[in-house]
PDB file of C-alpha atoms in Angstrom:
ATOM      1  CA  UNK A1313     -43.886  57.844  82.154  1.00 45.00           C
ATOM      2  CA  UNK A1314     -42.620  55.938  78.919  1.00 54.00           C
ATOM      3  CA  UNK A1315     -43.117  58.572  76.579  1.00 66.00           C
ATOM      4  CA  UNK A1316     -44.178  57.588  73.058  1.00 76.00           C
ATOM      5  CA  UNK A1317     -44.278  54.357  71.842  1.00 85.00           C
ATOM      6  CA  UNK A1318     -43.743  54.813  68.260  1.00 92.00           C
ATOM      7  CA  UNK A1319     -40.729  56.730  69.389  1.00 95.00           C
ATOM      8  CA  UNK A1320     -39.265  53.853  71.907  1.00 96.00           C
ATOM      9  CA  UNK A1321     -39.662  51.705  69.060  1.00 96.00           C
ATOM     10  CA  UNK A1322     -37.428  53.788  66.641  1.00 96.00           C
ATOM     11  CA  UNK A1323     -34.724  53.678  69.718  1.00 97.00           C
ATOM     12  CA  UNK A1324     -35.204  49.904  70.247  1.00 98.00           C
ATOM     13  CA  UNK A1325     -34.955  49.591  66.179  1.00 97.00           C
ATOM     14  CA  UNK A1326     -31.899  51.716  66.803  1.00 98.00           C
ATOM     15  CA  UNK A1327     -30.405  49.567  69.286  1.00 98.00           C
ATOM     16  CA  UNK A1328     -31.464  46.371  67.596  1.00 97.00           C
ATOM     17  CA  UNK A1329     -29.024  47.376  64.399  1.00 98.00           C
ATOM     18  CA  UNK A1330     -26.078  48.107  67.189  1.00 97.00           C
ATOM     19  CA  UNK A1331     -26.280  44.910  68.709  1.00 95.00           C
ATOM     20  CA  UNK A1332     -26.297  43.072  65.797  1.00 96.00           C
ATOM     21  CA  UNK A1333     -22.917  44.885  64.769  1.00 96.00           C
ATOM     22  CA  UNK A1334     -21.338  44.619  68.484  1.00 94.00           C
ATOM     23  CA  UNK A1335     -22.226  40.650  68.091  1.00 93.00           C
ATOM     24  CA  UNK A1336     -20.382  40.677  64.853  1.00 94.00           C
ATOM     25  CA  UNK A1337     -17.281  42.236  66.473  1.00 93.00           C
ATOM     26  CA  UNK A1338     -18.159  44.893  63.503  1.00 95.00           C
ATOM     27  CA  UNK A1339     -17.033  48.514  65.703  1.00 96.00           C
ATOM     28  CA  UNK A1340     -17.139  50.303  62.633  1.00 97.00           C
ATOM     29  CA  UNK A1341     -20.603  49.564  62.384  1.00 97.00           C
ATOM     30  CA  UNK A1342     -21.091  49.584  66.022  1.00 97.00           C
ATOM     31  CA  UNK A1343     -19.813  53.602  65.861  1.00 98.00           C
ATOM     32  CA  UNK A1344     -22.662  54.301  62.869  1.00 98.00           C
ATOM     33  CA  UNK A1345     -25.243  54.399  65.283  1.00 98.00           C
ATOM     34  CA  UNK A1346     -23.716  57.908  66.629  1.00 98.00           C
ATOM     35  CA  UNK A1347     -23.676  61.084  65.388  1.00 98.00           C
ATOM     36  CA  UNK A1348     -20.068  62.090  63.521  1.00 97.00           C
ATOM     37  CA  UNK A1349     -19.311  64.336  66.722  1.00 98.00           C
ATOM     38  CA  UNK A1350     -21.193  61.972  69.349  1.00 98.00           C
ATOM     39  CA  UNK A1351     -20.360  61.773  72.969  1.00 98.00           C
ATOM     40  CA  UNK A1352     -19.765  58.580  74.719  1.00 98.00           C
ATOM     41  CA  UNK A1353     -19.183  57.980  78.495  1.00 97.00           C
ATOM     42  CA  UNK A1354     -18.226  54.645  80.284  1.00 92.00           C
ATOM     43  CA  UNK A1355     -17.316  53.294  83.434  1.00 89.00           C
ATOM     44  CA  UNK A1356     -15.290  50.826  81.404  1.00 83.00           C
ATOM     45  CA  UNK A1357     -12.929  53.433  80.207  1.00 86.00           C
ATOM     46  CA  UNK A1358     -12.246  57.121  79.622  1.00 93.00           C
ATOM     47  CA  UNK A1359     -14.627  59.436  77.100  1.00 97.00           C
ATOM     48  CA  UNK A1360     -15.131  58.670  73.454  1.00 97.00           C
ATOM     49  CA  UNK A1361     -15.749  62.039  71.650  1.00 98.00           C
ATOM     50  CA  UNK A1362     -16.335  61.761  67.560  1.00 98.00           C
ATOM     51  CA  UNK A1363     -17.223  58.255  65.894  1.00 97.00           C
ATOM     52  CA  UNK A1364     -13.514  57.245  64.903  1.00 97.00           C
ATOM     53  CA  UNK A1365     -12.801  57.426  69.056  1.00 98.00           C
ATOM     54  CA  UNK A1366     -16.007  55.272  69.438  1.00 97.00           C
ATOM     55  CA  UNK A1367     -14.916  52.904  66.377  1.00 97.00           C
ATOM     56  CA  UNK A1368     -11.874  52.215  68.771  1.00 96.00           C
ATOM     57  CA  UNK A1369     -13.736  51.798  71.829  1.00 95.00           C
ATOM     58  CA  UNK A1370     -15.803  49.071  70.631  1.00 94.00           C
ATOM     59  CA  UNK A1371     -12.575  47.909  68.853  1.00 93.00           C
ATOM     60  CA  UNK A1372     -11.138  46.938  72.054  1.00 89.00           C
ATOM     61  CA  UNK A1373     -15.022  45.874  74.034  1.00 88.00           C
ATOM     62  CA  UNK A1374     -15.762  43.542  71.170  1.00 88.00           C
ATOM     63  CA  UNK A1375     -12.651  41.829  71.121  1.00 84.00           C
ATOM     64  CA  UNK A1376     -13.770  40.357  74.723  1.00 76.00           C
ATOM     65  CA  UNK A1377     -16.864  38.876  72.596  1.00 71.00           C
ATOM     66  CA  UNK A1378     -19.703  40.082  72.611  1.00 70.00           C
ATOM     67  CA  UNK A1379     -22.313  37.410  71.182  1.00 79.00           C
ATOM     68  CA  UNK A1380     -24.629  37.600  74.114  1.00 85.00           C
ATOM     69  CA  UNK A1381     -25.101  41.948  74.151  1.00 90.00           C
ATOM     70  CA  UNK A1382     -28.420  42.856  74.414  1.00 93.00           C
ATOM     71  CA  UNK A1383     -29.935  46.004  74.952  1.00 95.00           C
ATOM     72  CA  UNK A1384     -33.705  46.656  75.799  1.00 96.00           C
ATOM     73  CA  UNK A1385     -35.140  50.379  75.874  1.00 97.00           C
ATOM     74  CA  UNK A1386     -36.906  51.162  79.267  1.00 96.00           C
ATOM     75  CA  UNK A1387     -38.542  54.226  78.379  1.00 96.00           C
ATOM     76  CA  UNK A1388     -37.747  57.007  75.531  1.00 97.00           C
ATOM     77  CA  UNK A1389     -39.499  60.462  74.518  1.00 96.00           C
ATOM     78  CA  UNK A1390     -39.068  62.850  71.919  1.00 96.00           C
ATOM     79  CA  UNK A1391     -39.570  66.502  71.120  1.00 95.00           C
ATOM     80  CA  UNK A1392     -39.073  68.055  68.135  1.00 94.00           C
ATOM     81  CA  UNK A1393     -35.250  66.467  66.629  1.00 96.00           C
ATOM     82  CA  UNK A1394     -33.948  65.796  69.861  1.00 97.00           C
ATOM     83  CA  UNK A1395     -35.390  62.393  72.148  1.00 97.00           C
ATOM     84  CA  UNK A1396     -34.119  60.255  74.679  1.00 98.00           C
ATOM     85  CA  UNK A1397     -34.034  56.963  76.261  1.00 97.00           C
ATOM     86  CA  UNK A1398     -32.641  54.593  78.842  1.00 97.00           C
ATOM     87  CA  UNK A1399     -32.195  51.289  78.310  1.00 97.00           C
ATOM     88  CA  UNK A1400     -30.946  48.246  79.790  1.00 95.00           C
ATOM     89  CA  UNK A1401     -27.769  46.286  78.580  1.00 93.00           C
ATOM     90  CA  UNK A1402     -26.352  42.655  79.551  1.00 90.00           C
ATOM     91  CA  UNK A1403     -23.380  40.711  78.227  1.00 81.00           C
ATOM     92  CA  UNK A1404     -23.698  37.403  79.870  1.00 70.00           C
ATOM     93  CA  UNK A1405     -24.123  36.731  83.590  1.00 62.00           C
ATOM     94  CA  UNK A1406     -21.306  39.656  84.639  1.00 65.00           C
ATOM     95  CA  UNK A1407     -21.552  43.189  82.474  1.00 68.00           C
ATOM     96  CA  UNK A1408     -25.006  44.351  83.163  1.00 86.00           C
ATOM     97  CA  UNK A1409     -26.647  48.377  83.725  1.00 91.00           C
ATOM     98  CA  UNK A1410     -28.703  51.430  82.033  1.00 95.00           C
ATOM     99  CA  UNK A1411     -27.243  53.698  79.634  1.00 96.00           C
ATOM    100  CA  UNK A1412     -28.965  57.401  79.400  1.00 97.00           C
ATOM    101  CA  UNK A1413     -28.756  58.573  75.938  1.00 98.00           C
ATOM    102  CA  UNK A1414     -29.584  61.436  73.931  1.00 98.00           C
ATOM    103  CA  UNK A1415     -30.814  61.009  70.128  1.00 98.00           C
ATOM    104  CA  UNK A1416     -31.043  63.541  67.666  1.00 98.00           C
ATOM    105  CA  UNK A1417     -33.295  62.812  64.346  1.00 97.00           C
ATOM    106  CA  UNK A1418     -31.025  63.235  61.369  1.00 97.00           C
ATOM    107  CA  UNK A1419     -31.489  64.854  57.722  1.00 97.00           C
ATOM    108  CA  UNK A1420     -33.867  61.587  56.294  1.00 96.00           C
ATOM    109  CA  UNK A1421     -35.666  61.424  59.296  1.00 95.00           C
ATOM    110  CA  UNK A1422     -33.557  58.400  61.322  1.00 95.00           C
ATOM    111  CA  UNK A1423     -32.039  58.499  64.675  1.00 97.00           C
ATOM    112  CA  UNK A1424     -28.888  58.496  65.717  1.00 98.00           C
ATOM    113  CA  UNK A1425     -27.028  58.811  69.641  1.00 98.00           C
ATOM    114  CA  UNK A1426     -25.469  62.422  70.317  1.00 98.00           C
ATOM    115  CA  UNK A1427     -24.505  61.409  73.788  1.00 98.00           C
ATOM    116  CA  UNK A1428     -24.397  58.074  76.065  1.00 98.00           C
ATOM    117  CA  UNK A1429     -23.508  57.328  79.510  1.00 97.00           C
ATOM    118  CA  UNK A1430     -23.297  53.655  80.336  1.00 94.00           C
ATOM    119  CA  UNK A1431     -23.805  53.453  84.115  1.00 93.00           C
ATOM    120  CA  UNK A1432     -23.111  49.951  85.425  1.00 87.00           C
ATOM    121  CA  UNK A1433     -25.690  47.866  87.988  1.00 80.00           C
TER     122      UNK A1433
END
């Protein structure tokens, strides 16, 4: 199932606007694609809780460049103000896997991540 497509669109849209902050080494930017009080989970280091602990998480990942991060969304639903999707990363030939992530639809009707688990391949 792949859910709806209007919906993996917004997500895609969503991730678009990340990557083209990550390949600007711009983590600021990188952490306005989360909720204030989002959750983020790695295998590349320990939880990120709240968007100024995500800032510095991409601090640090986009120091190690990051012009070839892309990220394509697999599948994604929504109900009501709350959606998901997984979707594929890569960052060259050796960081590669599927992050799980929750959205929830903000005041003005956008998305933004509440939680993310990057899960390497």
């Amino acid at each position: 199932m792949n859910g709806s497509p209007e919906f993996k669109d917004e997500c895609q849209n969503l991730f678009n606007r990340y990557v083209d902050f990550y390949r600007s080494a711009d983590a600021a930017g990188c952490s306005l694609m989360f909720e204030p009080e989002a959750e983020l989970y790695s295998p590349y280091g320990p939880p990120a809780i709240g968007r100024a602990a995500i800032a510095a998480t991409h601090g640090e990942w986009v120091q190690e460049g990051g012009e070839n991060k892309d990220i394509n969304v697999l599948s994604a639903d929504c109900d009501g103000d709350l959606g998901w999707c997984v979707a594929r990363f890569s960052e060259g030939t050796d960081d590669s896997g599927t992050s799980v992530n929750v959205l929830a639809r903000q005041a003005d009707g956008s998305w933004l991540i509440k939680l993310c688990s990057l899960n390497e391949t």
